[in-house]
Coordinates of C-alpha atoms and ligand atoms in Angstrom, one line a residue:
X16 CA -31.1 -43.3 -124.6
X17 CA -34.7 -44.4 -125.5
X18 CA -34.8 -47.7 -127.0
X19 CA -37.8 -50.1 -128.7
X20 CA -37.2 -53.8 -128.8
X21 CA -39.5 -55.9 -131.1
X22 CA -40.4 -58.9 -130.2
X23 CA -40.5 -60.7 -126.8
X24 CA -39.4 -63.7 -126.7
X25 CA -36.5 -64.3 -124.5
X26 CA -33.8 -62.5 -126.4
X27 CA -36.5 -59.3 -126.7
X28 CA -37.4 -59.3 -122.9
X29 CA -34.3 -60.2 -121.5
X30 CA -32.8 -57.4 -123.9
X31 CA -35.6 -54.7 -122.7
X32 CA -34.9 -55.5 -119.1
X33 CA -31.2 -55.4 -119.0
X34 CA -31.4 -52.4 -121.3
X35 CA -33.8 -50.6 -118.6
X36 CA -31.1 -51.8 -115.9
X37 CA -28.5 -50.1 -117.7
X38 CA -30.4 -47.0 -117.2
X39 CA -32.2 -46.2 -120.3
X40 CA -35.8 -46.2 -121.6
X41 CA -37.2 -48.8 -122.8
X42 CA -40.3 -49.7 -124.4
X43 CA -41.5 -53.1 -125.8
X44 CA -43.5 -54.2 -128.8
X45 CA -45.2 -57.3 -129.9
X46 CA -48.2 -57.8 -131.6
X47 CA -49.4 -60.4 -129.0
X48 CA -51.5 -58.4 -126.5
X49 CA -51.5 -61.3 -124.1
X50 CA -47.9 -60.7 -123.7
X51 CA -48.3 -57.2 -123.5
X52 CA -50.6 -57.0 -121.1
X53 CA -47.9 -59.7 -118.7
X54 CA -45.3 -57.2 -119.8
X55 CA -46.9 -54.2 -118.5
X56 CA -48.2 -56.3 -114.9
X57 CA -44.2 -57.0 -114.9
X58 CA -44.6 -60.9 -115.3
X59 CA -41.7 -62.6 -117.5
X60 CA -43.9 -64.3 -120.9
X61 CA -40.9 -66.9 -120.3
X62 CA -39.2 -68.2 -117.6
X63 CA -35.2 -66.6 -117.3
X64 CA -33.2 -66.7 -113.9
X65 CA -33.2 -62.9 -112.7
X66 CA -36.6 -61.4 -115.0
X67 CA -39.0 -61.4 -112.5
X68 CA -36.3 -59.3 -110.4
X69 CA -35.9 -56.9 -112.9
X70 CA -39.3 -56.5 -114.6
X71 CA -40.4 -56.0 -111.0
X72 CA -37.8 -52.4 -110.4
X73 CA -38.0 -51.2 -113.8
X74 CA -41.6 -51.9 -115.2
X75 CA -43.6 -48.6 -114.6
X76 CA -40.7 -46.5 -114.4
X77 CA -38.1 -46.6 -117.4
X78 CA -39.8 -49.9 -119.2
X79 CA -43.2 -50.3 -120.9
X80 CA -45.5 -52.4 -123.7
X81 CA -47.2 -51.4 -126.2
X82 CA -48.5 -53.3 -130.0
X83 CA -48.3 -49.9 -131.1
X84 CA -45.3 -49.8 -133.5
X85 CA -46.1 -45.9 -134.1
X86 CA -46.2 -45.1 -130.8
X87 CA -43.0 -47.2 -130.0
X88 CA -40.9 -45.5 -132.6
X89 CA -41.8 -42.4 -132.1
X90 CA -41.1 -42.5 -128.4
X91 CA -37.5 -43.8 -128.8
X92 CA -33.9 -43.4 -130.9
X93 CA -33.3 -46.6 -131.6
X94 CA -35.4 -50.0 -132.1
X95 CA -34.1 -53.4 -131.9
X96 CA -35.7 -56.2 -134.3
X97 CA -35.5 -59.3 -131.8
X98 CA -38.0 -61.8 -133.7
X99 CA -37.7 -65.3 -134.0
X100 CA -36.4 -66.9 -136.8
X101 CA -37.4 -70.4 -136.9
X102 CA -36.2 -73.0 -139.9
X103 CA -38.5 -74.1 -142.7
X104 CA -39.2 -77.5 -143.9
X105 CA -35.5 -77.9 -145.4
X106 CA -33.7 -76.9 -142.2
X107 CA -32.8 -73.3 -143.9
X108 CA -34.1 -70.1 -142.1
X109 CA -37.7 -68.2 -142.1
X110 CA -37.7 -65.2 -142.2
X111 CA -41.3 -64.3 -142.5
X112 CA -41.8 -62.8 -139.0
X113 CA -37.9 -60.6 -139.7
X114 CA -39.9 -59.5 -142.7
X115 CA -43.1 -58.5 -141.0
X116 CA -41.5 -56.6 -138.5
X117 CA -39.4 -54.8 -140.2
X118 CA -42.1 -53.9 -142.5
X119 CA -43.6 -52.5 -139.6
X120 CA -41.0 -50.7 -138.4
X121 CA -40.6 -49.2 -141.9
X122 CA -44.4 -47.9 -142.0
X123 CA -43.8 -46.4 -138.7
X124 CA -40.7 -45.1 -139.6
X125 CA -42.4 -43.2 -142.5
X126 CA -44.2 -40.6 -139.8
X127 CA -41.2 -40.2 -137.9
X128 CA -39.3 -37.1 -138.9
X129 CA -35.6 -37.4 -137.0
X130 CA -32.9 -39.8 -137.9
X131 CA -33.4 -43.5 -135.8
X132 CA -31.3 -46.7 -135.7
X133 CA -32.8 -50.2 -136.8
X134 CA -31.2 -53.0 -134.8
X135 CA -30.9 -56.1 -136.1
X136 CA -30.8 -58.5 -133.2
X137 CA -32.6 -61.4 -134.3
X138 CA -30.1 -64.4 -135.5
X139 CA -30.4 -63.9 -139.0
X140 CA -28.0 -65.4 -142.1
X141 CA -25.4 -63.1 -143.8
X142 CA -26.6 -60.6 -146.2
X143 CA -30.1 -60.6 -144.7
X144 CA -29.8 -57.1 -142.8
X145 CA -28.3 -56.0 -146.1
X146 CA -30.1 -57.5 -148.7
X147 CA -33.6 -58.1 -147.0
X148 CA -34.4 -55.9 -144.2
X149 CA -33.0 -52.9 -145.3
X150 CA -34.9 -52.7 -148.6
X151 CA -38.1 -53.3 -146.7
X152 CA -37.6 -50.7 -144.1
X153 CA -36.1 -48.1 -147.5
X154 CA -39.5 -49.1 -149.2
X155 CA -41.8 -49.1 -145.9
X156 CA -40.6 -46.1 -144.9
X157 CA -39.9 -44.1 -148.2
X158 CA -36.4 -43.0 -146.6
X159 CA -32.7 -43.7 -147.3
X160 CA -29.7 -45.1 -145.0
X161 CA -28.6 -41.9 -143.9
X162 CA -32.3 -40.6 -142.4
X163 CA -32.0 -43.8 -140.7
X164 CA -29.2 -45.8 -139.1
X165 CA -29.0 -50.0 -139.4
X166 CA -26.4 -52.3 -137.8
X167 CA -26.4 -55.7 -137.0
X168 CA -26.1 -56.8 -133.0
X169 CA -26.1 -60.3 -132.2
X170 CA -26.7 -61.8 -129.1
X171 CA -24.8 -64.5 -127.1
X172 CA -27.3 -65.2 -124.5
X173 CA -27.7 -68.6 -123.0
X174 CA -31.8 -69.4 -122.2
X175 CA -32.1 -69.6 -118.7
X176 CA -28.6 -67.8 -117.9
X177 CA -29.8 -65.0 -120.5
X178 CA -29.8 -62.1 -117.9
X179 CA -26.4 -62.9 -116.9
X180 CA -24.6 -63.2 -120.0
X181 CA -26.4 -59.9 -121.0
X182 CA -24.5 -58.1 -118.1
X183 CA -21.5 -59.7 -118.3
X184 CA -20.7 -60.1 -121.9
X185 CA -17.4 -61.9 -123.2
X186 CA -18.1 -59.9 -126.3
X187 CA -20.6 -57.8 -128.1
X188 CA -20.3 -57.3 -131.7
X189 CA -22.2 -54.7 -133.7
X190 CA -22.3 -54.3 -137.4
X191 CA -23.0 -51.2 -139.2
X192 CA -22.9 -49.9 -142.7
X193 CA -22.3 -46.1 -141.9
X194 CA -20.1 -45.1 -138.3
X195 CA -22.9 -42.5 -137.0
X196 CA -25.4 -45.7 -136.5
X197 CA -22.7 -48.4 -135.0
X198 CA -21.1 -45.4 -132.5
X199 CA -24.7 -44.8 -131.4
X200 CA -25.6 -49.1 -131.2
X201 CA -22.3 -49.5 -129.3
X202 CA -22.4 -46.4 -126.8
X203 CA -26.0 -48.3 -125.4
X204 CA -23.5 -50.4 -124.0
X205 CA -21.4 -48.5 -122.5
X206 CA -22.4 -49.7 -118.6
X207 CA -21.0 -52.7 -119.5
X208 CA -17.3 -53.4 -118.7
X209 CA -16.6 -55.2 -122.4
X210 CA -14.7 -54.1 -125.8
X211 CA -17.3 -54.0 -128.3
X212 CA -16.1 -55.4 -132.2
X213 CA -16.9 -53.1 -134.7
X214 CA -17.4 -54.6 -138.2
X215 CA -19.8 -54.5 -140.8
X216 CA -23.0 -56.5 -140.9
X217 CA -22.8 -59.0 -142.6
X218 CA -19.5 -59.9 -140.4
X219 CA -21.4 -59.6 -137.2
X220 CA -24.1 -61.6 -138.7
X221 CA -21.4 -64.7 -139.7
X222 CA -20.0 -64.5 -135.9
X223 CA -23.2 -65.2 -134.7
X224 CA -23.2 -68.5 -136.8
X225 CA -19.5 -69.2 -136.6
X226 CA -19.9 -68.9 -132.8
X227 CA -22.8 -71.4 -132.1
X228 CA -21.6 -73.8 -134.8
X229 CA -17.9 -74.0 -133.4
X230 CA -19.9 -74.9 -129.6
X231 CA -22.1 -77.2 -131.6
X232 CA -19.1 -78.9 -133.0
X233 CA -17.4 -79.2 -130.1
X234 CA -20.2 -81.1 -128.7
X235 CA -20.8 -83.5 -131.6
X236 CA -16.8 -83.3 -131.9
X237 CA -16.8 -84.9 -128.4
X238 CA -19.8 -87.5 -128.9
X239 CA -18.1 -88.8 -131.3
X240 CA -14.9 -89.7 -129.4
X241 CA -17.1 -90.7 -126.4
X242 CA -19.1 -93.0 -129.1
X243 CA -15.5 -94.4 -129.7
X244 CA -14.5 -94.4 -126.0
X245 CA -17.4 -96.3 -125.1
X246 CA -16.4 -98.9 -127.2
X247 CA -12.8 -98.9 -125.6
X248 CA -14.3 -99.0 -122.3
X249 CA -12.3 -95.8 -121.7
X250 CA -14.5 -92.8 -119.9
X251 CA -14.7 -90.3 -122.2
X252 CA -14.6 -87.8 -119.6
X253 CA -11.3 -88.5 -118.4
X254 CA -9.7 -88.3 -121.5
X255 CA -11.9 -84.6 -122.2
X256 CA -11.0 -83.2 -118.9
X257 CA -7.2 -83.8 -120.3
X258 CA -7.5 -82.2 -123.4
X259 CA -9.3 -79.3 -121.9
X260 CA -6.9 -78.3 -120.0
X261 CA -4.3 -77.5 -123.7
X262 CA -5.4 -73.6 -123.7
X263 CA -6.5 -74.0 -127.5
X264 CA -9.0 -75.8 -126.9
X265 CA -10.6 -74.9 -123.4
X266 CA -12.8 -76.5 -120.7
X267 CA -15.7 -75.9 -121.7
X268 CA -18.5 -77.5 -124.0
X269 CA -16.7 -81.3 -124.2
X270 CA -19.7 -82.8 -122.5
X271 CA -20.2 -85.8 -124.4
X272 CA -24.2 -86.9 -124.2
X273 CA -27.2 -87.5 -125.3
X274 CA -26.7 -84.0 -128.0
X275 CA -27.5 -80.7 -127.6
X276 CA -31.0 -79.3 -128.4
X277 CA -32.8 -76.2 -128.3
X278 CA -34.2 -73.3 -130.3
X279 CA -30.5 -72.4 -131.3
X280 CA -27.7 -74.5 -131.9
X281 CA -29.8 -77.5 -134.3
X282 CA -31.6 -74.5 -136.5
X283 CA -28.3 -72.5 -136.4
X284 CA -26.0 -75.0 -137.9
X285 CA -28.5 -76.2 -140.4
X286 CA -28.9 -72.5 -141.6
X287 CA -25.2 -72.3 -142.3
X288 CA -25.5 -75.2 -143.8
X289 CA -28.5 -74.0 -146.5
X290 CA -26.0 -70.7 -146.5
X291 CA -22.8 -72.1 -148.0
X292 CA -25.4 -74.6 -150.2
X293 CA -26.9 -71.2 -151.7
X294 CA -23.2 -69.9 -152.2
X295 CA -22.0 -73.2 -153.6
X296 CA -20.4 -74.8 -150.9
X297 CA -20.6 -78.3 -149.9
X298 CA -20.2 -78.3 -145.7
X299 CA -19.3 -81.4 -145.0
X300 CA -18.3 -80.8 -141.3
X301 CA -21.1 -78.7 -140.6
X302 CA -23.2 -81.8 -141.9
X303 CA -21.5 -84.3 -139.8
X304 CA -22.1 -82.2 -136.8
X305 CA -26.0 -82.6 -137.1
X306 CA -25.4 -85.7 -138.6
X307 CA -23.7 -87.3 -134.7
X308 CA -25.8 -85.0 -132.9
X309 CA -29.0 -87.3 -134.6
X310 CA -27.2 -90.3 -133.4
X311 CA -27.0 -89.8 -129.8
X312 CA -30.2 -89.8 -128.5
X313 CA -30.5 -93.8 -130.8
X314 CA -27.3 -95.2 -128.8
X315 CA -29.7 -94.4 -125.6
X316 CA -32.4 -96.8 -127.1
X317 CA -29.7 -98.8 -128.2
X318 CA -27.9 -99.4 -124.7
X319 CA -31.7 -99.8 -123.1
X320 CA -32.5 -102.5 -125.8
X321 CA -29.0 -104.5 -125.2
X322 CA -30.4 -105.4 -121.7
X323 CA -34.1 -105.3 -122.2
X324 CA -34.5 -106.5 -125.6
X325 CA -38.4 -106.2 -126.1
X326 CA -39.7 -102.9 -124.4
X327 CA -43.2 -104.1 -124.9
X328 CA -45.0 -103.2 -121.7
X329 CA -42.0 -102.0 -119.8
X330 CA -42.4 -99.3 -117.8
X331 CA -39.3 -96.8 -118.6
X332 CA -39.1 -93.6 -116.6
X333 CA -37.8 -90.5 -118.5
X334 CA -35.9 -88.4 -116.2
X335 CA -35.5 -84.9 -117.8
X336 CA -37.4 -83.3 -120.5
X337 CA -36.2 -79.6 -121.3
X338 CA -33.2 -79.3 -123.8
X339 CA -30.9 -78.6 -120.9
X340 CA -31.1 -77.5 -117.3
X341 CA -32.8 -74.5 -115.7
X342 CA -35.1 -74.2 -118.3
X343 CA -39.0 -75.0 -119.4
X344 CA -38.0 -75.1 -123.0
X345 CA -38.2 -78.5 -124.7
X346 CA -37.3 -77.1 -128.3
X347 CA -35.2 -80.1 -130.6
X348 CA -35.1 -81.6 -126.3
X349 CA -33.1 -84.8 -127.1
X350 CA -35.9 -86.4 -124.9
X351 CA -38.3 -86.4 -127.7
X352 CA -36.2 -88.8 -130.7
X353 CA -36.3 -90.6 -127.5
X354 CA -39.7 -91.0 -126.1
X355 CA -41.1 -91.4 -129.7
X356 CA -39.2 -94.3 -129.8
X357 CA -39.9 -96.0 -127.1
X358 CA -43.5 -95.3 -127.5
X359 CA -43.4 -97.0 -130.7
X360 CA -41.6 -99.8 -129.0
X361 CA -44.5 -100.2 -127.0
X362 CA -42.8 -98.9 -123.6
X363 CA -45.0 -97.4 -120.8
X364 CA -43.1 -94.1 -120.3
X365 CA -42.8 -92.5 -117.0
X366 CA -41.3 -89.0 -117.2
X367 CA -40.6 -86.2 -114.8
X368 CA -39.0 -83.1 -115.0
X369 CA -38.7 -79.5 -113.0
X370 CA -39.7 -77.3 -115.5
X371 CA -40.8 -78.9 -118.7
X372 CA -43.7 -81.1 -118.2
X373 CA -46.6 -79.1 -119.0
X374 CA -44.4 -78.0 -122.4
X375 CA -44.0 -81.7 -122.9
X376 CA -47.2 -82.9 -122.7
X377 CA -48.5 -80.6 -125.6
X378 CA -46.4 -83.3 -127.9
X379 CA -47.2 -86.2 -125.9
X380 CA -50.3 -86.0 -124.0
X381 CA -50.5 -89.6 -123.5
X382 CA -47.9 -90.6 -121.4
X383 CA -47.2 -90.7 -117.5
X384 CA -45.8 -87.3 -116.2
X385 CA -44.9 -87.2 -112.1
X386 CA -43.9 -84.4 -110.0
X387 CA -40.9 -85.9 -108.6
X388 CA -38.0 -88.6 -109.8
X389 CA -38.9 -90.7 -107.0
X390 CA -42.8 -91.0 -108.2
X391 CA -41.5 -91.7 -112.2
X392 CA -39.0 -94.4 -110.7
X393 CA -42.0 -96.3 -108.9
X394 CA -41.7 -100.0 -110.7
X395 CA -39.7 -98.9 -113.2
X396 CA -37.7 -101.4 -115.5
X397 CA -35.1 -98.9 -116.4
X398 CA -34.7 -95.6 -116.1
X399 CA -32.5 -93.1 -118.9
X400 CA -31.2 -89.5 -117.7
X401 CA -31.8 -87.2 -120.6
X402 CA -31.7 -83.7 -119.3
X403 CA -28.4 -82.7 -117.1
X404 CA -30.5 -81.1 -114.1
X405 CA -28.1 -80.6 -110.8
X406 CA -30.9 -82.8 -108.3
X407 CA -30.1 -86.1 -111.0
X408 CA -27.0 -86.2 -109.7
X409 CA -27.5 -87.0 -106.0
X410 CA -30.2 -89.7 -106.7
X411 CA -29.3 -92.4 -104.6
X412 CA -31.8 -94.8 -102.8
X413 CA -34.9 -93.1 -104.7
X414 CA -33.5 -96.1 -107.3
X415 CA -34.4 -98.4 -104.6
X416 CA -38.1 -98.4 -105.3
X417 CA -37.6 -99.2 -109.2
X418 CA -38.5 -103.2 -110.0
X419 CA -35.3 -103.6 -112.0
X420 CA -32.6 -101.1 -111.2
X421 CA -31.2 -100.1 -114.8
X422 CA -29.8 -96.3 -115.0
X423 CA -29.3 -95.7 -119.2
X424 CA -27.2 -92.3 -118.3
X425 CA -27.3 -89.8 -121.2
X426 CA -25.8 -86.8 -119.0
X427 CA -23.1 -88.6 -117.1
X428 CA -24.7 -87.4 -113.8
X429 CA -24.6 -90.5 -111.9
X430 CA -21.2 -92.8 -111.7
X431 CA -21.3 -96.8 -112.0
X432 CA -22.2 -98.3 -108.5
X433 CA -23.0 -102.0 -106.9
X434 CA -26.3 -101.7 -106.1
X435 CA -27.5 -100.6 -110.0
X436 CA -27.2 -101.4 -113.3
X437 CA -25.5 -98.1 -114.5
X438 CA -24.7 -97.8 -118.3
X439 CA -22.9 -94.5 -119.2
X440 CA -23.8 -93.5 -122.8
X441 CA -19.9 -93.0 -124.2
X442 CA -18.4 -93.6 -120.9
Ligands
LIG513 C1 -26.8 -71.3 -127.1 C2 -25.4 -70.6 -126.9 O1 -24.7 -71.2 -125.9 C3 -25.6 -69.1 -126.7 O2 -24.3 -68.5 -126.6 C4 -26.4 -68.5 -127.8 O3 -26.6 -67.1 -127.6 C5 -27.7 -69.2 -127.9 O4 -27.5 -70.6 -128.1 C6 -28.5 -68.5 -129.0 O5 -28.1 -68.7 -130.2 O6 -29.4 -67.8 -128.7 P1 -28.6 -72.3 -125.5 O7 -29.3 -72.8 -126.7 O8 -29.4 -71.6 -124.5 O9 -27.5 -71.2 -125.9 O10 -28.0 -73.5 -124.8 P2 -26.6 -74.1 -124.3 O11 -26.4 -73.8 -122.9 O12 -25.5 -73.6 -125.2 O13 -26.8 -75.6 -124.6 C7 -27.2 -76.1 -125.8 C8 -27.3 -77.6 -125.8 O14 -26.0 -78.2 -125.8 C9 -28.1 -78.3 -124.6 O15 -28.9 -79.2 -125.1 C10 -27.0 -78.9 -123.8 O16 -27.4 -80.0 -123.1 C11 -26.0 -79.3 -124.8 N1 -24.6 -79.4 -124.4 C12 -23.9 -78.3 -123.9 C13 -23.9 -80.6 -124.4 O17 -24.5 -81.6 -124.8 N2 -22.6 -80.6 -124.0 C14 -21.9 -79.6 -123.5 O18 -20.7 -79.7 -123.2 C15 -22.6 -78.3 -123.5

């Protein structure tokens, strides 16, 4: 099948390029010609474990980039929308840049004379395929459903591990309002070995929430208990690694921390939130979870300050800066409540990370980066783990060559030991 994906970020790329690897056509479009231009030379815009490979065999062959909507739509059956859409000033969702594409798409779809499926793949709140793209692309294009397609397609794709949860999906959703669009969304899939739901949109668009919310809540469900843990000088892990292992509740995502971040899970929950307000519902849970998940990265400052009470001058190394492992992406990074805070405090802050420093330093420019731990722990008074990156946990003497050997541990990838001060944040 011929697809167009719009928008390429790292759902739209990593979409385009396992969509190619599935065996179709695939053609990209964003209206950044810097992108395009990387695109078409087969270099990943953003970093994702596995692009490079693929941009590399497909780009030339089945998988272009173009800014040319026209061009885009007319060379392919389907087109996925795979925008971003960011929050606004009250935590409720943007969609501007949904709008402006599928305005776009609608103009283009105006010239085009057989039938073509919209995809809405960007994570967008219920109602909004029904009730504000698809009157855009009706007026844009002059046409009715029925000379065009539309469903609703989220994705479940973790940054960083994007390419892999794209081939091997646990579920894939797609939401249509007529059965000739959702057979047609659903058999682009078909390489995959994976039942796909079919519902109607505005279902598939509630998933999408349901499911991030429910992993965000798990996560602020188990900071909290590791909050009270702490207290009980109980580790927090022992008792989650218990409770895992009851079937209904799973393995998986009872980290306790310093919070989740990223471009997903904090603007995801506080959309639901602004949904249920605008339907006249109070979420009081969903509240809570942001609520804890604000809370976490404090109690770091909080343990640091019970030993050093005045940070004035102290030099505190910041290992980890990207919202989780494997990633660049510093977006809601629990390390930057953080180092505002100790900059205010009057800390000298001495960060490192893998991937994220050059990110990082577009928000603070003034403070010490360092290509490796070892260099940030130089003379260090204390040190905080905010970012759960696999080489943290075999530090060992590099905490030699800090002046006072304090580990404030917000990832619980280090274990208490003579030689340092270790302080678990709920353990
Ligand atoms: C998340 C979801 O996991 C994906 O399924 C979803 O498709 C994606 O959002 C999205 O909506 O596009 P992502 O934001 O890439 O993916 O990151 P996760 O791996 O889920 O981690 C999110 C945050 O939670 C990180 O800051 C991580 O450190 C934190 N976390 C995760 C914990 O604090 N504890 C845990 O047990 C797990």
């Amino acid at each position: 099948m011929k697809i167009s994906v719009i928008g390429t970020g790292y759902v739209g790329t990593v979409s385009a390029a396992c969509f190619a690897e599935l065996g179709h056509e695939v053609i990209c479009v964003d209206i950044d010609p810097s992108k395009i231009d990387m695109l078409n030379r087969g270099v990943p815009p953003i970093y994702e474990d596995g692009l490079s490979e693929l941009l590399e065999k497909h780009v030339g062959k089945n998988l272009s980039a173009t800014s040319n909507y026209d061009y885009a739509i007319n060379n392919s059956d389907v087109s996925f929308i795979c925008v971003g859409t960011p929050s606004d000033n009250e935590g409720n969702i943007d969609l501007d840049i949904v709008k402006a594409a599928s305005a776009s798409l609608g103009k283009a779809l105006r010239k085009k004379k057989e039938y073509h499926v919209i995809v809405v793949k960007s994570t967008v709140v219920p109602e909004t395929t029904e009730k504000v793209i698809l009157p855009i692309i009706e007026k844009e294009s002059g046409k009715s459903t029925g000379n065009f397609g539309i469903s609703m397609n989220p994705e479940f794709l973790r940054e960083g591990k994007a390419v892999h949860d794209f081939m091997n999906p646990d579920k894939i959703v797609v939401g249509s309002l007529d059965k000739r669009s959702g057979d047609i969304v659903a058999s682009l899939y078909s390489g995959l070995n994976c039942e796909v739901t079919r519902t109607n949109p505005r279902t598939a668009e509630m998933i999408k929430y349901v499911n991030n919310s429910f992993l965000a809540t798990k996560i602020s469900f188990s900071n909290e208990v590791g909050n009270i843990c702490k207290e009980l000088g109980i580790d927090t892990y022992e008792v989650m690694k218990a409770v895992g292992k009851d079937f209904r509740i799973g393995p998986h995502f009872l980290n306790s921390g310093a919070g989740f971040g990223g471009s997903c899970f904090p603007k995801d929950v506080k959309a639901l939130i602004g949904k249920a307000k605008e339907v006249g519902y109070e979420p009081a849970l969903l509240r809570s979870v942001i609520a804890v998940n604000e809370i976490q990265p404090m109690r770091m400052i909080t343990l640091l300050k019970n030993k050093i009470p005045d940070l004035k001058g102290k030099k505190i190394a910041v290992l980890g800066l990207a919202f989780k492992n494997d990633t660049d992406d510093i977006r809601e990074s629990r390390s930057i409540p953080v180092i505002k805070e100790l900059i205010e405090e009057g800390a000298i802050v001495s960060a490192y990370d893998k991937m994220a420093i050059e990110n990082m330093r577009r928000i603070f420019p003034d403070i010490e980066y360092y290509n490796s731990a070892i260099d940030a722990l130089r003379g260090a008074d204390a040190c905080l783990i905010m970012t759960e990156w696999n080489e943290f946990k075999s530090l060992d003497t590099e905490f030699s060559i800090m002046k006072n050997r304090l580990i404030i541990d917000g990832r619980h990838m280090q274990s208490p030991r003579k030689d340092v001060d270790y302080v678990g944040l709920c353990w």
